[in-house]
GROMACS .gro file of C-alpha atoms in nm:
model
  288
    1UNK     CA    1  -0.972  -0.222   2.903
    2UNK     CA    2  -0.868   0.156   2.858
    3UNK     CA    3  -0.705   0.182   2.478
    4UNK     CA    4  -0.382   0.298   2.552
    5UNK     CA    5  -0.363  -0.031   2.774
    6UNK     CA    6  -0.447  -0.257   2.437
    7UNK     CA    7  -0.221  -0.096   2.269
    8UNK     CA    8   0.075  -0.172   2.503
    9UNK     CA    9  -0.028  -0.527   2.517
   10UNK     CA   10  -0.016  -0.563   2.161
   11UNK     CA   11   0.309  -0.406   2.154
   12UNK     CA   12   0.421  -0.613   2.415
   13UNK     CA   13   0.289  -0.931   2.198
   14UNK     CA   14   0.447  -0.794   1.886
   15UNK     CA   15   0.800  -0.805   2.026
   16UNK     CA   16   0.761  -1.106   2.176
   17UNK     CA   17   0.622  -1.293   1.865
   18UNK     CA   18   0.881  -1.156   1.625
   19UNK     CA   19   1.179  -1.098   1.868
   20UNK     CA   20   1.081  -1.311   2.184
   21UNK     CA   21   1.193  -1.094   2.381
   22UNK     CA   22   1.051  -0.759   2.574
   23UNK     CA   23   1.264  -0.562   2.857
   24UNK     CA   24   1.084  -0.315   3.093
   25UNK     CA   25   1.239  -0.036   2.920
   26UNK     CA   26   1.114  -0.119   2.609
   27UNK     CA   27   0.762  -0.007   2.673
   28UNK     CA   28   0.872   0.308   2.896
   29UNK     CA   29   1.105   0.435   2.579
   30UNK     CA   30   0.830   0.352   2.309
   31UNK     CA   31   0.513   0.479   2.526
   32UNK     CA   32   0.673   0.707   2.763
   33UNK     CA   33   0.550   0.550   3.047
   34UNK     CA   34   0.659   0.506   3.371
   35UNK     CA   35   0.888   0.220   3.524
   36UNK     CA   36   0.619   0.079   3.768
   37UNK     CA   37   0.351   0.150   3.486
   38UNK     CA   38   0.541  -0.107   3.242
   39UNK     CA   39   0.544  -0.313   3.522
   40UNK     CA   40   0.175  -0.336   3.630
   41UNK     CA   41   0.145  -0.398   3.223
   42UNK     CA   42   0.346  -0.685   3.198
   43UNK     CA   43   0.187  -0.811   3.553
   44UNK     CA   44  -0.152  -0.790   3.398
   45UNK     CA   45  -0.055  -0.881   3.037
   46UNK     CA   46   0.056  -1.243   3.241
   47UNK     CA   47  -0.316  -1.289   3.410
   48UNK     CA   48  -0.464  -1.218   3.053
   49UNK     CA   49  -0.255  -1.473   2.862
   50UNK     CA   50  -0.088  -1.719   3.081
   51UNK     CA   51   0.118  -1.968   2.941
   52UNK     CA   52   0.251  -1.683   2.720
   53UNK     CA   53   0.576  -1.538   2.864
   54UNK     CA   54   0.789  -1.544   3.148
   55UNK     CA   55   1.059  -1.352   3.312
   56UNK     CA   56   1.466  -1.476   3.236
   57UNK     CA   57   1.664  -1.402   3.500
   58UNK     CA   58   1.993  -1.428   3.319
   59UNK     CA   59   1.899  -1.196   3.064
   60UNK     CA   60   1.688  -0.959   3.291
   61UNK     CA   61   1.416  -0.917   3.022
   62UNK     CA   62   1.066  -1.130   2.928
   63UNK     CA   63   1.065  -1.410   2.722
   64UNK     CA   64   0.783  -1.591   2.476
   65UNK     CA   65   0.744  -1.977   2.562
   66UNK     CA   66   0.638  -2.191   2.339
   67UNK     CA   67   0.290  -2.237   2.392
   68UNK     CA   68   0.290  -1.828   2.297
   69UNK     CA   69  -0.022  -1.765   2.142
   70UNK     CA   70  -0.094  -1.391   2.049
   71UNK     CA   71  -0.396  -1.214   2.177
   72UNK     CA   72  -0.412  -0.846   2.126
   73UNK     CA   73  -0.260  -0.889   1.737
   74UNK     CA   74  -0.291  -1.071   1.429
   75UNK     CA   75   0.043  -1.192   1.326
   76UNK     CA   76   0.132  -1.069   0.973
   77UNK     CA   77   0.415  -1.146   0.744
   78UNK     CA   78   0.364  -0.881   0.518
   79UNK     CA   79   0.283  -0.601   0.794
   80UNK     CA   80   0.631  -0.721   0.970
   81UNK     CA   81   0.801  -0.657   0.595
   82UNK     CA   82   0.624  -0.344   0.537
   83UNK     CA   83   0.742  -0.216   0.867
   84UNK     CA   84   1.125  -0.238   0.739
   85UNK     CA   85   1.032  -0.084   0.436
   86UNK     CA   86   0.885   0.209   0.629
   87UNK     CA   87   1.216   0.226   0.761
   88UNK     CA   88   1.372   0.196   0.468
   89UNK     CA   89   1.226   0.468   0.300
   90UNK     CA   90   1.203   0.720   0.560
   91UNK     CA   91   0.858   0.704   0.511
   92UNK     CA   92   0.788   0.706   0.930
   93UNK     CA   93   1.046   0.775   1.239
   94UNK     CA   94   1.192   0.498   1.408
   95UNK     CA   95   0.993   0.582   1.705
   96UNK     CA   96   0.648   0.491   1.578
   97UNK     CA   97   0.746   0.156   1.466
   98UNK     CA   98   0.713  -0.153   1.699
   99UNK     CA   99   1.059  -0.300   1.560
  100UNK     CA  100   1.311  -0.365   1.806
  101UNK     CA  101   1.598  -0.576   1.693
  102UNK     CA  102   1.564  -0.506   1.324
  103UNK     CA  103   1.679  -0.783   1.110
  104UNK     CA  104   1.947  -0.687   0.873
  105UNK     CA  105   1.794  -0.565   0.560
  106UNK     CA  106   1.831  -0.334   0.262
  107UNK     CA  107   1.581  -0.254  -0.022
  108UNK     CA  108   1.672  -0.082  -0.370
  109UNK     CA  109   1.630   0.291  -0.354
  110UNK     CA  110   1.265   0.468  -0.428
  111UNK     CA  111   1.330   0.730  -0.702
  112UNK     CA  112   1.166   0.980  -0.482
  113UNK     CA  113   0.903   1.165  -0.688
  114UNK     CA  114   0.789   1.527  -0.604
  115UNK     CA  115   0.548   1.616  -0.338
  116UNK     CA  116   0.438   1.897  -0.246
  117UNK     CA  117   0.206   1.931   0.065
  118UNK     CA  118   0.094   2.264  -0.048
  119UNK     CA  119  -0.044   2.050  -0.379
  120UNK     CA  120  -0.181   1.750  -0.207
  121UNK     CA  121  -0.377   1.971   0.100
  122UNK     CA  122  -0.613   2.151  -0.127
  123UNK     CA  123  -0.701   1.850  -0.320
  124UNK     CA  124  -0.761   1.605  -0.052
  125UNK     CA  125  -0.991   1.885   0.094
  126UNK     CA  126  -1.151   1.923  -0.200
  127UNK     CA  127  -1.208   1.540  -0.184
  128UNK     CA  128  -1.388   1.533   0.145
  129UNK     CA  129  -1.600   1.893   0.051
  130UNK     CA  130  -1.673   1.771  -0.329
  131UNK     CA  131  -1.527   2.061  -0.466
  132UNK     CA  132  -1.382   2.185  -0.776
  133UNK     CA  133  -1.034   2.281  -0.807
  134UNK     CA  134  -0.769   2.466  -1.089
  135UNK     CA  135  -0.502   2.293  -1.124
  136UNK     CA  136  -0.126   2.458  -1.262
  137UNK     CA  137  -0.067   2.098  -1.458
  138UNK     CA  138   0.241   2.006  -1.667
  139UNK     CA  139   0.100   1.752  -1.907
  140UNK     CA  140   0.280   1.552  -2.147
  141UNK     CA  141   0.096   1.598  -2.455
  142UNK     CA  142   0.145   2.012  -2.419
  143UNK     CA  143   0.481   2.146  -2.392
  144UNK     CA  144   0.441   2.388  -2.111
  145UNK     CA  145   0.192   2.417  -1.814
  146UNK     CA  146  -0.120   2.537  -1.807
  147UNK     CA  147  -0.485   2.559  -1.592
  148UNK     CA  148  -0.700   2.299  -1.583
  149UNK     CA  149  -1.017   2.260  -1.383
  150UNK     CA  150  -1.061   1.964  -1.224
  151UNK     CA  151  -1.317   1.761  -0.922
  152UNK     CA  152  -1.125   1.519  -0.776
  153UNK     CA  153  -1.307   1.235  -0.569
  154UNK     CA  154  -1.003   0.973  -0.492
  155UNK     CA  155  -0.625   0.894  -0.510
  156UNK     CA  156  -0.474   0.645  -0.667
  157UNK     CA  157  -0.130   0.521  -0.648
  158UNK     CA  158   0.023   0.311  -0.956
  159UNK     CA  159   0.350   0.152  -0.786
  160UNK     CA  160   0.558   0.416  -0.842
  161UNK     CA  161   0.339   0.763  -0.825
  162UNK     CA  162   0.051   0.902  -0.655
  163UNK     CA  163  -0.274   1.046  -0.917
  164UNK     CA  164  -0.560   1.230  -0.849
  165UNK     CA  165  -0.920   1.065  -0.996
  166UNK     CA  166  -1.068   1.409  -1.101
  167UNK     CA  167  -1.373   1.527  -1.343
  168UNK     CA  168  -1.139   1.707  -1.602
  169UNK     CA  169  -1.414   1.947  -1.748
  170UNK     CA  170  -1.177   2.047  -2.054
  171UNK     CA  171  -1.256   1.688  -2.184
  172UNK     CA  172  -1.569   1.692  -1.985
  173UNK     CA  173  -1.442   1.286  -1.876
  174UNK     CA  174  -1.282   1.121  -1.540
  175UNK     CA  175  -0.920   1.131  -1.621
  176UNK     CA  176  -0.575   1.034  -1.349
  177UNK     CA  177  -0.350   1.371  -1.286
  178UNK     CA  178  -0.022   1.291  -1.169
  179UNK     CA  179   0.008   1.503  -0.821
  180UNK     CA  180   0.411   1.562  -0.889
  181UNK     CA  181   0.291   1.739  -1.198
  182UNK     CA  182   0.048   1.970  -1.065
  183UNK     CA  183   0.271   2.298  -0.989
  184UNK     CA  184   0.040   2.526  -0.789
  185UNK     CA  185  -0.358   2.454  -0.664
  186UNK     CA  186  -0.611   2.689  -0.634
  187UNK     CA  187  -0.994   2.686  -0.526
  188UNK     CA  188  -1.253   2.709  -0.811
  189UNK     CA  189  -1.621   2.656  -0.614
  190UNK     CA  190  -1.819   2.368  -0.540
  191UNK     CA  191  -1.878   2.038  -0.762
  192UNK     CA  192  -2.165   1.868  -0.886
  193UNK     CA  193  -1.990   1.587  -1.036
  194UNK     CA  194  -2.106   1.269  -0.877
  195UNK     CA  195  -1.810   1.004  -0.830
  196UNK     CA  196  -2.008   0.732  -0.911
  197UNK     CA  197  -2.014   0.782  -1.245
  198UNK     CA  198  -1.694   0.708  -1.267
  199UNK     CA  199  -1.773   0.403  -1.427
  200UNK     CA  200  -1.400   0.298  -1.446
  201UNK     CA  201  -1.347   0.361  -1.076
  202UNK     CA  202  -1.677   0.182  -0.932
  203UNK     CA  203  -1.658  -0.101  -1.184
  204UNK     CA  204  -1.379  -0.412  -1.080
  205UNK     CA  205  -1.238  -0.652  -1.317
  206UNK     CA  206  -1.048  -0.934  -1.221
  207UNK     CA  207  -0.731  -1.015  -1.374
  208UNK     CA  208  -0.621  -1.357  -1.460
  209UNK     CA  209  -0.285  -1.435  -1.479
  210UNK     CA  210  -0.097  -1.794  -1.531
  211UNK     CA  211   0.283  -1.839  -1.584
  212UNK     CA  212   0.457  -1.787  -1.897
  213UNK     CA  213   0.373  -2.075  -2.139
  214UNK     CA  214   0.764  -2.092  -2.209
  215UNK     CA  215   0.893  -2.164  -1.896
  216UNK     CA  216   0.978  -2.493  -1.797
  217UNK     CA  217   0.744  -2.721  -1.573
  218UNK     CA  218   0.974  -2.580  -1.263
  219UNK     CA  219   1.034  -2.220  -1.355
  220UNK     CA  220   0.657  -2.259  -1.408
  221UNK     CA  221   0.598  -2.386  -1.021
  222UNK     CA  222   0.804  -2.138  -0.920
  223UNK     CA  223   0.586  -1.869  -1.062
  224UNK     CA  224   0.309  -2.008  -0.909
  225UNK     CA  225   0.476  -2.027  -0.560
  226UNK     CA  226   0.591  -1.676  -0.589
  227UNK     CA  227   0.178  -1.517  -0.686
  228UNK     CA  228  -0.014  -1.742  -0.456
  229UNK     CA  229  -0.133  -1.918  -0.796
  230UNK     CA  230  -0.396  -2.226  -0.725
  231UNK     CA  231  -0.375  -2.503  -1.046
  232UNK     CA  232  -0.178  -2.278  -1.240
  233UNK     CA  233  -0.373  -1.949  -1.217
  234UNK     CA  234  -0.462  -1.657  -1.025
  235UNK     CA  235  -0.747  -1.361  -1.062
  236UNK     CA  236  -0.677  -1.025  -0.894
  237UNK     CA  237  -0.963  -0.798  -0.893
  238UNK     CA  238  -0.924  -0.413  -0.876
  239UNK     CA  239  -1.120  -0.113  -0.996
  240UNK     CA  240  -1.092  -0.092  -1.402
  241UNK     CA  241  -0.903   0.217  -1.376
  242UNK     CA  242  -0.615   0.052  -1.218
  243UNK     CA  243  -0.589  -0.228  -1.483
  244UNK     CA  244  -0.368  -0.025  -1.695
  245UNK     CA  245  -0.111   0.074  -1.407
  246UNK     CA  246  -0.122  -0.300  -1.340
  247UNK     CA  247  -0.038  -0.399  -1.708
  248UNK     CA  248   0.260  -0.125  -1.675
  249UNK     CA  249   0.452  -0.292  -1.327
  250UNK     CA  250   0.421  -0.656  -1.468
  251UNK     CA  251   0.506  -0.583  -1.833
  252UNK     CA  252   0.196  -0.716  -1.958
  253UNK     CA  253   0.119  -0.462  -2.210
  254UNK     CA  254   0.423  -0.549  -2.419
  255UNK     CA  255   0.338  -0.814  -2.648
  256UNK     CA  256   0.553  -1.124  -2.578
  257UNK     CA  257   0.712  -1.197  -2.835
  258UNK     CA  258   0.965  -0.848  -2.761
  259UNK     CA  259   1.033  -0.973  -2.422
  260UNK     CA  260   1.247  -1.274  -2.325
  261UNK     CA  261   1.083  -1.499  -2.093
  262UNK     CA  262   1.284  -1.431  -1.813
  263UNK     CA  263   1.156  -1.079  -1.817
  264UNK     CA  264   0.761  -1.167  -1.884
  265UNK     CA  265   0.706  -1.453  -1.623
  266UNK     CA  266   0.333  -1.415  -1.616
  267UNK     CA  267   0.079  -1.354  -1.898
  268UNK     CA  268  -0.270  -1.163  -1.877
  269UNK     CA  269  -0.511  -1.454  -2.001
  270UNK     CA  270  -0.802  -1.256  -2.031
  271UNK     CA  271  -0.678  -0.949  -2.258
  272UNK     CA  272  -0.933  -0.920  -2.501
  273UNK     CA  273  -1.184  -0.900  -2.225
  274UNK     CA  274  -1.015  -0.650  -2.080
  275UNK     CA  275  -0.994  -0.425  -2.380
  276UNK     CA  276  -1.371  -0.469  -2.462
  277UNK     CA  277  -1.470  -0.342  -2.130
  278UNK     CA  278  -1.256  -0.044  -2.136
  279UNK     CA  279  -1.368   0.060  -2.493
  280UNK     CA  280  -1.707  -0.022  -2.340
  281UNK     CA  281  -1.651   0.270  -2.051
  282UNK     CA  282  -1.402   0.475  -2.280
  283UNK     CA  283  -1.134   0.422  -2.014
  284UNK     CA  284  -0.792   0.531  -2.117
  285UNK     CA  285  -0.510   0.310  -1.969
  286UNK     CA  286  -0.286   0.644  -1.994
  287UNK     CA  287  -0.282   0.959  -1.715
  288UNK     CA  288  -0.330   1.322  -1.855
   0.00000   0.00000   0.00000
């Protein structure tokens, strides 16, 4: 089967699963494809995977049945969700997504952070070459900008903003650059830094959280409905440099007792562990 084909078909399937329904038309708008082509699809798509759908007279368009069983995609609550957030943010035209009948939906706005392309080309070049870079870099420990040569090997995004992983050889250590703060980019040579090691970024920890000791025994379940928890906890593993970012968007780094509960829902149960192994690899939890 040619690729373009597969990818119809799980187009086709994608509609059907999530809308259940597909018209002709729908494939010749979205793939640009002719009016018998979408037809010899959905003529083939049937001999693939019958039992699947069938054609509704009434509403002149193809239906899923219920013994539907998709077999060119793996159905995915949290791809179908990030699709309207896509949307939502502008972050891809309408036209690439396989949405049809959106559901109606809203999201809180993104404050929109800078970013430049002229900033993020040259870095994720120098990335993939492992190459050194100068960097025009607004920090917040120096009131106004200044150079800084960097080797980046990775990007990192927090929750809210994008970072470059870079050799910083001012402080001759790994260090996180924000890319919205980086005002102009300029080559500097090749690099000999080797990314691995970056002992924060190859080493994982796992985090374990549990619900707030202070919440009742159904606020509690609740908490452990909403994270996926198993007997009350769950551990989420992720490179060491992240662990601070990850402290930041769940208010873990604020010590309890200045939050109220409803604010703090989950705890970090294995803190102290945490703090060993970064003083262990000198890992800062803050970016330049």
């Amino acid at each position: 089967m040619r690729w373009g084909q597969r990818q119809r078909f799980a187009f086709l399937e994608k509609r059907l699963y999530w809308e259940g329904v597909l018209g002709r038309s729908d494939l010749m708008e979205h793939f640009g494809i002719s009016a018998p082509q979408a037809t010899a699809d959905v003529a083939r798509y049937t001999e693939l995977a019958p039992g699947n759908v069938e054609f509704d007279r009434r509403r002149k368009a193809f239906i899923d049945l219920d013994t539907f069983i998709p077999r060119f995609f793996e159905p995915s609550a949290r791809n179908y969700l990030t699709q309207l957030l896509l949307q939502a943010d502008h972050a891809a035209p309408s036209h690439e997504a396989w949405l049809g009948n959106e559901p109606a939906f809203d999201a809180i706005p993104r404050v929109r952070r800078r970013m430049d392309t002229d900033v993020l080309r040259p870095v994720v070049n120098a990335i993939h070459q492992a190459r050194q870079v100068e960097i025009y870099y607004q920090s917040m420990t120096q009131p106004l900008p200044g150079w800084r040569s960097v080797a980046p090997h990775a990007l990192i995004y927090d929750g809210a903003r994008w970072h470059a992983r870079c050799w910083c050889y001012k402080r001759s250590r790994f260090a996180d650059f924000v890319l919205a703060r980086m005002l102009a980019v300029r080559e500097a040579g090749s690099s000999s830094i080797d990314p691995q090691l970056d002992a924060a970024w190859t080493h994982r920890f796992t985090m374990k959280l549990a619900p707030h000791p202070d919440l009742s025994e159904g606020q509690q379940r609740a908490i452990e409905m909403d994270f996926g928890m198993i007997d009350g906890r769950i551990g989420i593993e992720m490179r060491l440099c992240l662990t601070g970012y990850f402290e930041r968007h769940y208010g873990l780094d604020i010590p309890r007792e200045l939050l109220p509960v409803w604010r703090r829902q989950v705890i970090l149960e294995n803190r102290e562990e945490l703090m060993a192994i970064r003083a262990e690899f000198g890992e800062s939890a803050e970016a330049a």
